C-alpha cells in the first residue's frame, strides 16, 4: 500500500473502500473481505446506512488483535441536511455511535449547500412540489469553525470537504485555523479536475477521487430513487483505450483506470460488493503505466461536461447560493 501524507501528519492509504449503495445486508461481508485483502481505508457517510455494519467489522478486527485502530483510516461525512454550525457535533457524535468508535480519521462536510431536515433527522425535507427545502441561511465558514471544534475535542483527526468548487475550497482555506486536509470530489478519466487539483496542491490539500470508475450503474439509481434521467450516461470502463490498455498490461479495465489516478498521487475509493473486483481494485502496486499511456488516459478528460454528479436530482438545488457547479 502507498500512503499520502496529509498536512495534519495522518497517512491516508491511497486506495480505500467506497461503501455508498452497498446493500445493508452485504456490508459486513464486503468489509470483512476488504480488510482481509489489505484495505485499511474505508469511506462511509451518515446517509449511506453503512456506518453501523462498517463499525461492527472494524471493532471485531480491533478487539481480536487483527488490526490496530491506528492502522485504519475511517472517513465519514456530515449530511447535507445537517450542514449548519449547530448540527455538526450532533451528527458527528451520531456517526461515532453508529460506528462504535471514539474518533474518525476524517470528517467531511458532504456538500457545500444545505437542506432543512425532516422531522426525525434522517433525510432532507422535501416540499409538496417535490423540491428540496433549501437552507439558504447556512454559512460554510461558520460550519467550518464547528468542524474545527471537533478536531480540538478529539472526535476526528482531520477535517475536509466534499463537492466544494475551487472558490469554496479557497474560502474555507483562507479562514481556517485548522486547515482542510482532504477534498473529496468526483474524479475519473472523463472529469479529471486538473485545475482544482492544482489549486489543492498549492493549499496542501490531498484530493480523493469518488466514482473513480465512472460509477457504473448509478444512472439506474438516479432514475429509481429520484426519477432523474441522466442523458448519455458514460461507460468509462468500456472505452476502447481502456480495453486496449487492459490487454496490454494484463490488468482489468478497472485496474487501469484506478492506476491512472493513483500514479498521480490521487487517492481512490472504488466501491465493489464483488470479492474478485474488491481484490483487484487494491491490487495496483506491481505495475506502472508508461508516460505515453498516462497521456492517452489524460486526453480522455472532458472537463466539466464529463461530470456525472451535478446533484440536480435534488430538485431545486441549483437555486442554493452555495450550489457549486453553476
Ligand atoms: N462525496 C460524495 O458525494 C460521493 C459521491 C459518490 C460516491 N462517493 C464515494 O465514492 C465511492 C465510489 O464511488 P461510486 O460507488 O459512485 O463509483 P465507482 O467506485 O466508480 O463504481 C462503483 C461501481 O463499479 C462496479 N465496479 C467496482 N469495481 C469494478 C471493476 N474493477 N470493474 C468493473 N466494475 C467495477 C461496482 O459494482 P460491484 O459492486 O458489482 O463490483 C459498482 O457498481 C462510493 O462508494 C462512496 O464511498 C462519494
XYZ file of C-alpha atoms and ligand atoms in Angstrom:
374
model
C 0.000 0.000 0.000
C 1.096 3.502 -0.729
C 0.138 6.353 1.626
C -0.434 10.056 1.146
C 0.963 12.165 3.971
C -1.729 14.679 4.928
C -0.959 18.165 6.227
C -2.050 17.137 9.744
C 0.510 14.307 9.775
C -2.004 11.475 9.180
C -1.254 8.914 6.499
C -4.054 8.252 4.042
C -3.929 4.832 2.357
C -4.121 5.760 -1.340
C -6.747 3.085 -2.053
C -9.859 2.927 0.089
C -13.180 1.140 0.034
C -16.252 3.084 -1.076
C -19.476 1.932 0.575
C -22.233 4.048 -0.986
C -25.012 1.839 -2.373
C -23.567 -1.311 -0.829
C -26.666 -3.233 0.230
C -27.046 -3.118 4.033
C -27.028 -6.914 4.323
C -23.817 -7.119 2.257
C -21.738 -4.509 4.059
C -20.306 -6.712 6.812
C -19.203 -9.363 4.358
C -17.734 -6.778 1.976
C -15.769 -5.036 4.735
C -14.518 -8.384 6.041
C -13.207 -9.335 2.583
C -11.792 -5.855 2.101
C -9.828 -5.951 5.377
C -8.594 -9.436 4.526
C -7.456 -8.123 1.130
C -5.440 -5.309 2.703
C -7.840 -2.351 2.648
C -7.247 -0.076 5.630
C -9.153 2.994 4.441
C -12.964 2.937 4.455
C -15.248 5.675 3.182
C -18.717 5.969 4.622
C -21.209 8.770 5.336
C -24.126 9.445 7.643
C -26.553 8.926 4.740
C -25.049 5.689 3.318
C -26.541 3.477 6.050
C -23.259 1.629 6.198
C -21.713 3.123 9.345
C -23.144 0.501 11.693
C -22.014 -2.609 9.787
C -18.641 -0.993 8.987
C -18.231 -0.322 12.715
C -19.169 -3.882 13.630
C -16.487 -5.437 11.449
C -13.828 -2.880 12.293
C -14.420 -3.371 16.018
C -14.278 -7.149 15.605
C -10.921 -6.808 13.904
C -9.592 -4.445 16.553
C -10.755 -6.498 19.533
C -9.378 -9.726 18.076
C -5.991 -8.019 17.654
C -6.045 -8.489 13.854
C -5.575 -4.769 13.307
C -4.770 -1.751 15.466
C -7.093 1.261 15.365
C -4.141 3.442 14.287
C -3.694 1.312 11.150
C -7.202 2.139 9.955
C -8.349 5.294 8.215
C -12.093 5.818 8.609
C -13.872 8.679 6.860
C -17.441 9.773 7.402
C -19.448 12.829 6.417
C -21.799 15.498 7.756
C -25.151 15.037 5.992
C -26.457 17.744 3.697
C -29.491 18.153 5.967
C -27.208 18.801 8.981
C -24.959 21.271 7.215
C -25.079 24.106 9.721
C -22.939 25.072 12.712
C -25.358 23.865 15.390
C -25.661 20.396 13.909
C -22.017 19.444 13.335
C -21.255 17.975 16.747
C -24.633 16.231 16.945
C -24.190 14.395 13.630
C -20.564 13.520 14.230
C -21.480 12.024 17.609
C -24.310 10.071 15.978
C -21.896 8.742 13.348
C -19.382 7.776 16.035
C -22.038 5.928 17.983
C -23.142 4.035 14.867
C -19.510 3.229 14.097
C -18.878 2.456 17.765
C -15.596 4.375 17.576
C -14.115 7.160 19.724
C -12.899 9.109 16.719
C -12.793 9.073 12.944
C -9.724 9.887 10.903
C -11.517 12.272 8.595
C -14.797 14.144 8.858
C -16.024 15.819 5.682
C -18.689 18.409 5.020
C -20.516 16.271 2.454
C -21.854 19.204 0.417
C -21.394 22.973 0.332
C -25.171 23.551 0.077
C -27.679 22.742 2.851
C -31.198 21.443 3.127
C -33.573 21.569 6.036
C -34.020 18.265 7.780
C -37.089 16.051 8.023
C -38.654 15.556 11.464
C -36.570 12.600 12.562
C -33.257 13.911 11.157
C -32.844 11.043 8.714
C -33.316 12.756 5.342
C -33.684 16.149 3.732
C -37.043 17.875 3.899
C -38.816 17.698 0.554
C -41.641 20.117 -0.184
C -45.031 19.190 -1.631
C -43.958 20.238 -5.121
C -41.023 17.789 -4.957
C -38.321 20.444 -4.485
C -35.861 20.152 -1.631
C -36.242 22.652 1.195
C -33.109 24.817 0.894
C -31.455 26.236 3.989
C -30.061 29.399 2.483
C -29.056 30.789 5.884
C -26.255 28.247 6.164
C -22.765 29.687 6.078
C -19.968 27.306 5.137
C -17.345 29.270 7.060
C -19.385 29.214 10.286
C -19.925 25.481 9.848
C -16.175 25.063 9.302
C -15.491 26.670 12.698
C -17.590 23.908 14.291
C -15.729 21.309 12.220
C -12.517 22.658 13.784
C -14.009 22.256 17.251
C -14.422 18.522 16.559
C -10.682 18.179 15.944
C -9.947 20.102 19.145
C -12.321 17.792 21.041
C -10.621 14.689 19.635
C -13.670 13.369 17.759
C -11.854 13.458 14.414
C -8.196 13.637 13.461
C -8.756 15.651 10.320
C -11.445 17.640 8.564
C -12.185 18.365 4.941
C -14.844 18.939 2.344
C -16.569 17.131 -0.465
C -18.155 18.517 -3.643
C -16.833 22.034 -2.986
C -15.664 24.048 -6.001
C -12.304 25.827 -6.120
C -13.682 29.127 -4.865
C -15.390 27.434 -1.931
C -12.265 25.464 -1.044
C -10.229 28.681 -1.050
C -12.817 30.433 1.092
C -12.509 27.724 3.750
C -8.736 27.552 3.457
C -8.448 31.320 3.958
C -10.478 31.466 7.166
C -9.368 28.134 8.625
C -7.399 27.914 11.822
C -7.364 24.132 11.336
C -6.816 23.636 7.622
C -8.741 21.140 5.489
C -6.620 18.051 4.808
C -8.695 16.395 2.064
C -11.095 17.404 -0.682
C -13.219 14.506 -1.935
C -14.675 15.098 -5.390
C -15.939 13.227 -8.418
C -12.815 12.361 -10.375
C -12.304 9.879 -13.203
C -10.983 9.785 -16.762
C -13.833 11.978 -18.072
C -13.625 14.548 -15.240
C -10.003 14.882 -14.212
C -10.320 18.116 -12.196
C -6.891 19.344 -13.293
C -7.349 22.995 -12.229
C -8.928 22.072 -8.917
C -6.121 19.585 -8.215
C -3.509 22.223 -8.920
C -5.200 24.628 -6.510
C -5.483 21.932 -3.834
C -1.852 21.055 -4.257
C -0.901 24.666 -3.554
C -3.044 24.609 -0.392
C -1.572 21.226 0.687
C -4.994 19.594 0.431
C -4.963 15.976 -0.753
C -7.573 15.004 -3.325
C -9.677 11.862 -3.086
C -11.479 10.634 -6.188
C -15.027 9.404 -5.762
C -16.621 7.470 -8.623
C -13.106 6.676 -9.909
C -14.535 4.053 -12.287
C -17.259 6.393 -13.520
C -19.810 4.887 -11.112
C -21.372 2.295 -13.434
C -24.977 1.571 -12.502
C -25.636 4.919 -10.855
C -27.890 6.022 -13.720
C -30.408 3.323 -12.666
C -30.101 4.520 -9.077
C -30.808 8.154 -10.056
C -33.824 7.050 -12.052
C -35.217 4.745 -9.381
C -34.660 6.977 -6.363
C -35.162 10.444 -7.845
C -36.919 9.780 -11.146
C -33.991 11.646 -12.682
C -32.694 10.592 -16.071
C -29.086 11.241 -16.993
C -28.607 11.653 -20.747
C -25.798 9.619 -22.303
C -24.503 8.040 -19.102
C -20.853 7.272 -19.848
C -19.264 3.814 -19.894
C -15.697 4.700 -18.989
C -14.653 1.112 -18.219
C -15.774 0.161 -21.723
C -13.791 2.812 -23.599
C -11.626 1.316 -26.378
C -8.383 2.788 -24.995
C -9.135 1.410 -21.521
C -9.850 -2.018 -23.004
C -6.689 -1.826 -25.104
C -4.506 -0.931 -22.100
C -6.195 -3.673 -20.098
C -4.963 -6.200 -22.655
C -1.521 -4.605 -22.927
C -0.847 -4.626 -19.151
C -2.848 -7.811 -18.444
C -4.878 -5.878 -15.855
C -8.621 -5.319 -15.656
C -10.100 -2.106 -17.112
C -10.875 -1.089 -13.529
C -7.232 -1.502 -12.527
C -6.129 0.651 -15.484
C -8.494 3.490 -14.507
C -7.516 3.339 -10.835
C -3.804 3.176 -11.625
C -4.103 6.246 -13.839
C -5.264 8.165 -10.751
C -3.029 6.748 -8.031
C 0.020 7.184 -10.254
C -0.747 10.918 -9.955
C -0.992 10.679 -6.161
C -4.787 10.905 -6.139
C -6.415 8.628 -3.590
C -9.282 6.480 -4.864
C -12.254 4.882 -3.095
C -13.827 2.418 -5.565
C -16.939 0.624 -4.353
C -17.428 -3.058 -5.009
C -19.501 -5.803 -3.447
C -17.892 -8.440 -5.631
C -14.983 -10.278 -3.940
C -12.961 -10.607 -7.137
C -13.336 -6.926 -8.075
C -12.711 -5.856 -4.465
C -9.378 -7.659 -4.525
C -8.456 -6.427 -7.991
C -9.192 -2.803 -7.066
C -6.449 -2.788 -4.436
C -4.010 -4.926 -6.387
C -2.410 -1.986 -8.166
C 1.152 -1.916 -6.968
C 3.005 -4.344 -9.245
C 2.865 -2.313 -12.446
C 3.215 1.239 -13.766
C 1.566 2.861 -16.766
C 4.071 4.317 -19.230
C 4.222 8.070 -19.736
C 2.657 7.642 -23.158
C -0.248 5.579 -21.818
C -0.800 8.025 -18.951
C -1.040 10.747 -21.616
C -3.612 8.761 -23.605
C -5.763 8.498 -20.476
C -5.177 12.180 -19.645
C -6.509 13.025 -23.096
C -9.896 11.469 -22.249
C -10.673 14.435 -19.993
C -13.955 16.136 -20.928
C -13.627 18.648 -18.095
C -16.986 19.970 -16.873
C -19.001 18.084 -19.479
C -17.659 14.826 -18.023
C -19.420 15.448 -14.716
C -21.956 12.824 -13.642
C -22.717 14.028 -10.103
C -24.171 17.508 -10.617
C -26.718 16.778 -7.848
C -29.570 18.160 -9.963
C -31.524 15.076 -8.902
C -32.076 17.139 -5.710
C -34.846 19.125 -7.389
C -34.266 22.875 -6.959
C -30.713 22.574 -5.566
C -29.283 24.887 -8.251
C -31.082 27.778 -6.527
C -28.990 27.387 -3.385
C -26.359 30.172 -3.147
C -23.659 27.556 -2.453
C -24.620 25.236 -5.327
C -21.084 24.541 -6.586
C -21.473 23.775 -10.294
C -23.006 26.926 -11.827
N -18.719 12.516 -1.552
C -19.689 12.201 -2.369
O -20.605 12.998 -2.635
C -19.678 10.868 -3.023
C -20.490 10.611 -4.138
C -20.425 9.362 -4.726
C -19.587 8.396 -4.204
N -18.815 8.652 -3.096
C -17.914 7.618 -2.505
O -17.094 7.104 -3.536
C -17.268 5.692 -3.629
C -17.074 5.231 -5.058
O -17.968 5.861 -5.940
P -19.143 5.063 -6.690
O -19.522 3.906 -5.854
O -20.182 6.023 -7.059
O -18.484 4.632 -8.066
P -17.285 3.681 -8.549
O -16.471 3.220 -7.414
O -16.647 4.404 -9.668
O -18.087 2.487 -9.190
C -18.726 1.515 -8.404
C -19.445 0.560 -9.356
O -18.494 -0.090 -10.197
C -18.577 -1.506 -10.088
N -17.173 -1.959 -10.017
C -16.327 -1.898 -8.962
N -15.094 -2.327 -9.294
C -15.166 -2.677 -10.595
C -14.221 -3.185 -11.506
N -12.967 -3.417 -11.129
N -14.634 -3.446 -12.765
C -15.917 -3.199 -13.149
N -16.863 -2.712 -12.327
C -16.492 -2.449 -11.072
C -19.346 -1.764 -8.814
O -20.161 -2.894 -8.932
P -19.917 -4.199 -7.993
O -20.211 -3.775 -6.595
O -20.886 -5.176 -8.528
O -18.483 -4.596 -8.202
C -20.215 -0.515 -8.670
O -21.415 -0.680 -9.383
C -18.691 5.493 -3.083
O -18.960 4.158 -2.747
C -18.681 6.441 -1.919
O -17.987 5.868 -0.818
C -18.842 9.879 -2.523
